[in-house]
Short mmCIF file of C-alpha atoms in Angstrom, two decimals:
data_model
loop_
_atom_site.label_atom_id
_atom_site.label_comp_id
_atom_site.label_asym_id
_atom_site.label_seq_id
_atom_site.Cartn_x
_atom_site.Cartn_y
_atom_site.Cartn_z
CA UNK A 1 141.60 -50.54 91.36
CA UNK A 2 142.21 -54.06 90.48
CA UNK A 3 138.55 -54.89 91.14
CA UNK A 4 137.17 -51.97 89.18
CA UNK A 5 139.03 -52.74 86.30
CA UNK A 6 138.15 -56.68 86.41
CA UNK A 7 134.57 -54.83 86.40
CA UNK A 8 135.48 -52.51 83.38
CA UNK A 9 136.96 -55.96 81.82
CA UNK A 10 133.31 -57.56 82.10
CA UNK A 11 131.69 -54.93 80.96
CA UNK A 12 133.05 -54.67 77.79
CA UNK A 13 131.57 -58.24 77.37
CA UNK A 14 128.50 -56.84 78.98
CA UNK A 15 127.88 -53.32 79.20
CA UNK A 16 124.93 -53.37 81.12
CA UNK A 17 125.50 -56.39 83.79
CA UNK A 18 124.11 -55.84 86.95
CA UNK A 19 126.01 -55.17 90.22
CA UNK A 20 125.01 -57.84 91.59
CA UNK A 21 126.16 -60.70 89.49
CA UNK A 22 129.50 -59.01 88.86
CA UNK A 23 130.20 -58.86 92.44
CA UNK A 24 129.08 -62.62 92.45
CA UNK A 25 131.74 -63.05 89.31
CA UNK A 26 134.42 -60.78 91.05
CA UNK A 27 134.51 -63.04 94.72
CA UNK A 28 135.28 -66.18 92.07
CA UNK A 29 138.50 -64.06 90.32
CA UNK A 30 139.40 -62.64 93.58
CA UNK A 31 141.40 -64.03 96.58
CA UNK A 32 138.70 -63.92 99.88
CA UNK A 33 139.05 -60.91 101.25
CA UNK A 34 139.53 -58.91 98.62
CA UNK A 35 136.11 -57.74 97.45
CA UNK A 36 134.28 -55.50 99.79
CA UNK A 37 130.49 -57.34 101.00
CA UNK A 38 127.53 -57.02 98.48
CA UNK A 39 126.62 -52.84 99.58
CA UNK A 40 130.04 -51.97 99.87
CA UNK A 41 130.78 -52.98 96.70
CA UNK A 42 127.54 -51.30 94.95
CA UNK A 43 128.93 -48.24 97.03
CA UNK A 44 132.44 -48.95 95.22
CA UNK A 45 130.50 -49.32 91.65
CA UNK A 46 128.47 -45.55 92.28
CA UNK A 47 131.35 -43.84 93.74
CA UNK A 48 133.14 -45.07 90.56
CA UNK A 49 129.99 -43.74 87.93
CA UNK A 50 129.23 -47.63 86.92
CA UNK A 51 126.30 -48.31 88.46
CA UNK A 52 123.07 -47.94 85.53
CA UNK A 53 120.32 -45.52 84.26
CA UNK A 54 116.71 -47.62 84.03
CA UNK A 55 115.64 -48.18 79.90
CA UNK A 56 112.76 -47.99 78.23
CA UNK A 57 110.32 -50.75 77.48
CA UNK A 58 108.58 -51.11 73.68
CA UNK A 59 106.31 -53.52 72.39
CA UNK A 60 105.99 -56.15 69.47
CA UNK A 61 102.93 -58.09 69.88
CA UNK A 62 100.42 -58.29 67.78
CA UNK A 63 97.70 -61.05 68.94
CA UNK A 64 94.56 -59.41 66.92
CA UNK A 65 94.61 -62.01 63.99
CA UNK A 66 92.80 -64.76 62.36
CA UNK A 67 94.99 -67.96 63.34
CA UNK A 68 93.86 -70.64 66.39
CA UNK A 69 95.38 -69.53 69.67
CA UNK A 70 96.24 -72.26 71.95
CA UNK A 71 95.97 -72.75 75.87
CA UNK A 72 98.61 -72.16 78.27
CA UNK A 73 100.06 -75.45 79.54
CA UNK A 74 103.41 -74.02 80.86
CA UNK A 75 101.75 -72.82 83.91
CA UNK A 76 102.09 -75.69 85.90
CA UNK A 77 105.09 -77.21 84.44
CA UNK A 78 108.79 -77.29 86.23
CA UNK A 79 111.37 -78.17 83.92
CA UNK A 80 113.36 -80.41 85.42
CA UNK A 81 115.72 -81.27 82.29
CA UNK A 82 116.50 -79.62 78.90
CA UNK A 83 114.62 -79.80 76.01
CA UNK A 84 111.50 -79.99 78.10
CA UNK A 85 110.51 -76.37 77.48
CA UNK A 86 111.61 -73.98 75.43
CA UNK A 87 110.33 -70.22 75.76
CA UNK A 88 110.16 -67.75 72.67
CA UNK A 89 109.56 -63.89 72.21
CA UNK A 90 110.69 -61.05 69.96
CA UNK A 91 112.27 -58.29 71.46
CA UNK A 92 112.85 -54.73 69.54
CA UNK A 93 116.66 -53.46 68.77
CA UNK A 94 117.38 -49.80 67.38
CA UNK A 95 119.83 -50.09 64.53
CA UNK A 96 120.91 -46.46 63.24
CA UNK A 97 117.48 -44.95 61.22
CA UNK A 98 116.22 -48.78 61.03
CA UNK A 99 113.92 -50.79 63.29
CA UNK A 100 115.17 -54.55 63.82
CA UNK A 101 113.96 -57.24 65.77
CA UNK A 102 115.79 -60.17 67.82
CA UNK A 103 113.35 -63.34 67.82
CA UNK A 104 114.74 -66.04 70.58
CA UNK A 105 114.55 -69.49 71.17
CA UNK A 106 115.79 -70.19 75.44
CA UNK A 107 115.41 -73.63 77.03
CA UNK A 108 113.55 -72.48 80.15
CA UNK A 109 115.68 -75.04 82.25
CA UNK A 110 119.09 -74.12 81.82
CA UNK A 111 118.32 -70.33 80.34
CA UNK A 112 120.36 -71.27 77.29
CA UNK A 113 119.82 -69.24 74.28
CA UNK A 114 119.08 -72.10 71.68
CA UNK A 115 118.14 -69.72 68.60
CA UNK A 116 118.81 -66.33 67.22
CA UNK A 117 117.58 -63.97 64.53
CA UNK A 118 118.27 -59.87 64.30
CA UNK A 119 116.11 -59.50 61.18
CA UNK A 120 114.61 -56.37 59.74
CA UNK A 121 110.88 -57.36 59.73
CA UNK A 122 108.38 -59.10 62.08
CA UNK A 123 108.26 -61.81 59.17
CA UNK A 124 107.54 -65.53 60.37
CA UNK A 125 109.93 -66.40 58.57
CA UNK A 126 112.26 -65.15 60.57
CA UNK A 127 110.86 -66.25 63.58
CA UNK A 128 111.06 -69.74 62.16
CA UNK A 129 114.96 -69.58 61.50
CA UNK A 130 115.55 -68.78 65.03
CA UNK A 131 113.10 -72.03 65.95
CA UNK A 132 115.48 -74.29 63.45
CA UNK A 133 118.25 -73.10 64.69
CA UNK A 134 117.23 -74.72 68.03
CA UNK A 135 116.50 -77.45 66.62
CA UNK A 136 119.79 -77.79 65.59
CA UNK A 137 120.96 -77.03 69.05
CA UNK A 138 119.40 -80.07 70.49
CA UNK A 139 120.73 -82.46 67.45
CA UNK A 140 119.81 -85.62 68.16
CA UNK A 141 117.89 -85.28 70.92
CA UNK A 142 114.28 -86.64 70.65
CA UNK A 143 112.07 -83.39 70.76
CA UNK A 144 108.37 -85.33 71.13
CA UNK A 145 106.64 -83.70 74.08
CA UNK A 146 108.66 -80.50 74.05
CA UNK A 147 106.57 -77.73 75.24
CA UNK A 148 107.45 -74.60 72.98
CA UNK A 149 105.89 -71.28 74.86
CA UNK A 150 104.96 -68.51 73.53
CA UNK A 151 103.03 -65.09 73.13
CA UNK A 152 99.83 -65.29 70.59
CA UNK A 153 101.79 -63.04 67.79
CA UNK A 154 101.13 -64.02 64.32
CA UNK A 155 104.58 -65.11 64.49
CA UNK A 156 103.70 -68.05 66.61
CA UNK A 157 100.30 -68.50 65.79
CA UNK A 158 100.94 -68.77 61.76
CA UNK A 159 100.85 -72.02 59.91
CA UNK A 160 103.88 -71.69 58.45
CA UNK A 161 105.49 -71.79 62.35
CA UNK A 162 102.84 -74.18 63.62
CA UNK A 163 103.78 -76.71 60.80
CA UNK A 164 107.14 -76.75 61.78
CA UNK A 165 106.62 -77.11 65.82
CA UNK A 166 104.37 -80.36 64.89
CA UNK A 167 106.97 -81.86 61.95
CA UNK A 168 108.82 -82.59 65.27
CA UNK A 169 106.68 -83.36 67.60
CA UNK A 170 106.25 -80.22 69.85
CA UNK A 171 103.76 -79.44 71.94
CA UNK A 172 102.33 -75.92 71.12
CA UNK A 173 101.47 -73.60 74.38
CA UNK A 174 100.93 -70.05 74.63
CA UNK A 175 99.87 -67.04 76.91
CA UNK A 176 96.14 -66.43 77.80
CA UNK A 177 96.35 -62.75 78.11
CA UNK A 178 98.33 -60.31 77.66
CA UNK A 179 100.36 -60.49 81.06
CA UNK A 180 104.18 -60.86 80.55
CA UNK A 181 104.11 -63.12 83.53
CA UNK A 182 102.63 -66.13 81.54
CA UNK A 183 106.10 -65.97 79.64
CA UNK A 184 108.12 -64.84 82.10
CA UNK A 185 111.61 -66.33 81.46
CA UNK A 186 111.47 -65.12 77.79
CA UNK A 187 110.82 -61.77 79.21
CA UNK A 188 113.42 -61.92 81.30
CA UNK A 189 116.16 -63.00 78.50
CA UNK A 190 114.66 -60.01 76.40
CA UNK A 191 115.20 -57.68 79.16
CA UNK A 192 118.60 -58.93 80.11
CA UNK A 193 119.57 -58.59 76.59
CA UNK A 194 117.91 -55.03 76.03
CA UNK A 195 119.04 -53.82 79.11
CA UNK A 196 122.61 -55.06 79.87
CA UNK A 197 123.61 -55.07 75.43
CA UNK A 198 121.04 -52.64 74.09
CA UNK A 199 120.68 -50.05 76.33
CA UNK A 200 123.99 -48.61 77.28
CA UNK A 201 123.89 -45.18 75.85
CA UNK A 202 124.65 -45.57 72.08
CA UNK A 203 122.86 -47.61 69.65
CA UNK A 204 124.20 -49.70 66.95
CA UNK A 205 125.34 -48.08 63.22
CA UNK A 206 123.81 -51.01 61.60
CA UNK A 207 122.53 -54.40 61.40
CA UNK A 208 125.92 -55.98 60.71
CA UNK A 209 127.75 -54.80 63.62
CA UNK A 210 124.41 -54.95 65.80
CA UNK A 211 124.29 -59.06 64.69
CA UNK A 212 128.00 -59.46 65.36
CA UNK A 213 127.71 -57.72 68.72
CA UNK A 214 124.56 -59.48 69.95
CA UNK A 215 126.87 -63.00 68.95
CA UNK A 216 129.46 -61.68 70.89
CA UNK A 217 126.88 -61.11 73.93
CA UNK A 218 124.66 -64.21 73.40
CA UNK A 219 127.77 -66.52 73.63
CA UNK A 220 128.81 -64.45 76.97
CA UNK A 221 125.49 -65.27 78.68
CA UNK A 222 125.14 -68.72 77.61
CA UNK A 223 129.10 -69.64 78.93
CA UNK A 224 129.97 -67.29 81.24
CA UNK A 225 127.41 -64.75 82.89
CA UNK A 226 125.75 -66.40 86.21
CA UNK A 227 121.85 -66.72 86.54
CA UNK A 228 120.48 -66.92 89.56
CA UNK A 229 117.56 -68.97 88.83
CA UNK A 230 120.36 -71.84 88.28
#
């Protein structure tokens, strides 16, 4: 019982965590022995109603516009530090009768969430807040020869975005096609977000508490949920 509620206690952080990183975060809180092994403990989380239904994927890319589209040079690249790459995507959140969209900014080394924005539009602008607030993030830390990685939306593709990438010095690299694979990691922190936040059977009354609860979430994966890729 005392491991199901330490469960129920992350959850509430994290409503849609998998099973396998809270069992990783459970053998840290817990003395040894007292966490059943990996499939006894997914056995303890369905027996208990916690394991989780599958969600459903939507799409925000549009890349059938007029502005340059640039090559892919992530592909071969292994960050090996922060700051050297930074991955951005827009992800879809339903708030109430209203459409909203999350734009991110992660470094792809450490998985950090660098930027935000739950906006109401697809606007650049919005896109480009997120972007600054990265900036921001990495204070004074000399940006020149930062790859920034991205899908070939208008978002990314627009001078208004561009401009501000090459005011400091950032490289500018992007998908060739319209595989998720060529941005994988900003995939990934869309889906993590959208499937352990977004997706756990009720959606958000509006874009106040869906901001303040995506804060709330953001600042749990960047200090305290584990990533495996680390």
């Amino acid at each position: 019982m005392a491991v199901l509620d330490t469960v129920r206690e992350i959850r509430s952080e994290d409503a849609r965590i998998g099973g396998y990183k809270l069992w990783l975060m459970s053998r840290d809180i817990f003395p040894a022995g007292w966490v059943p092994g990996r499939d006894g403990f997914f056995k303890l989380l369905s027996q208990n109603h916690l394991t989780l239904p599958r969600p459903k994927p939507r799409h925000t890319t549009n890349s059938n516009h007029r502005f340059h589209k640039y090559g892919n040079l992530y592909r071969e690249v292994v960050p090996m530090r922060p700051n050297e790459v930074w991955v951005a995507d827009i992800t879809y959140v339903d708030v109430g009768d209203d459409d909203c969209y999350l734009h991110l900014i992660t470094d792809a080394y450490s998985r950090k969430i660098l930027g935000w924005v739950l906006s109401d539009s697809l606007a650049a602008s919005n896109t480009k807040d997120a972007l600054l607030q990265a900036i921001e993030q990495a204070g004074d830390s000399d940006l020149h020869g930062l790859i920034h990685h991205s899908d070939r939306g208008t978002q990314y593709c627009c001078d208004l975005y561009v401009s501000e990438l090459r005011k400091h010095g950032i490289i500018i690299s992007m998908t060739e096609d319209s595989n998720p694979t060529d941005n994988g990691i900003a995939e990934r922190v869309n889906g993590i977000v959208k499937q352990e936040l977004i997706y756990p059977g009720k959606h958000f009354s509006n874009k106040g508490e869906a901001a303040e609860k995506i804060g709330d979430f953001i600042r749990f994966y960047n200090e305290k949920r584990p990533h495996m890729s680390l």
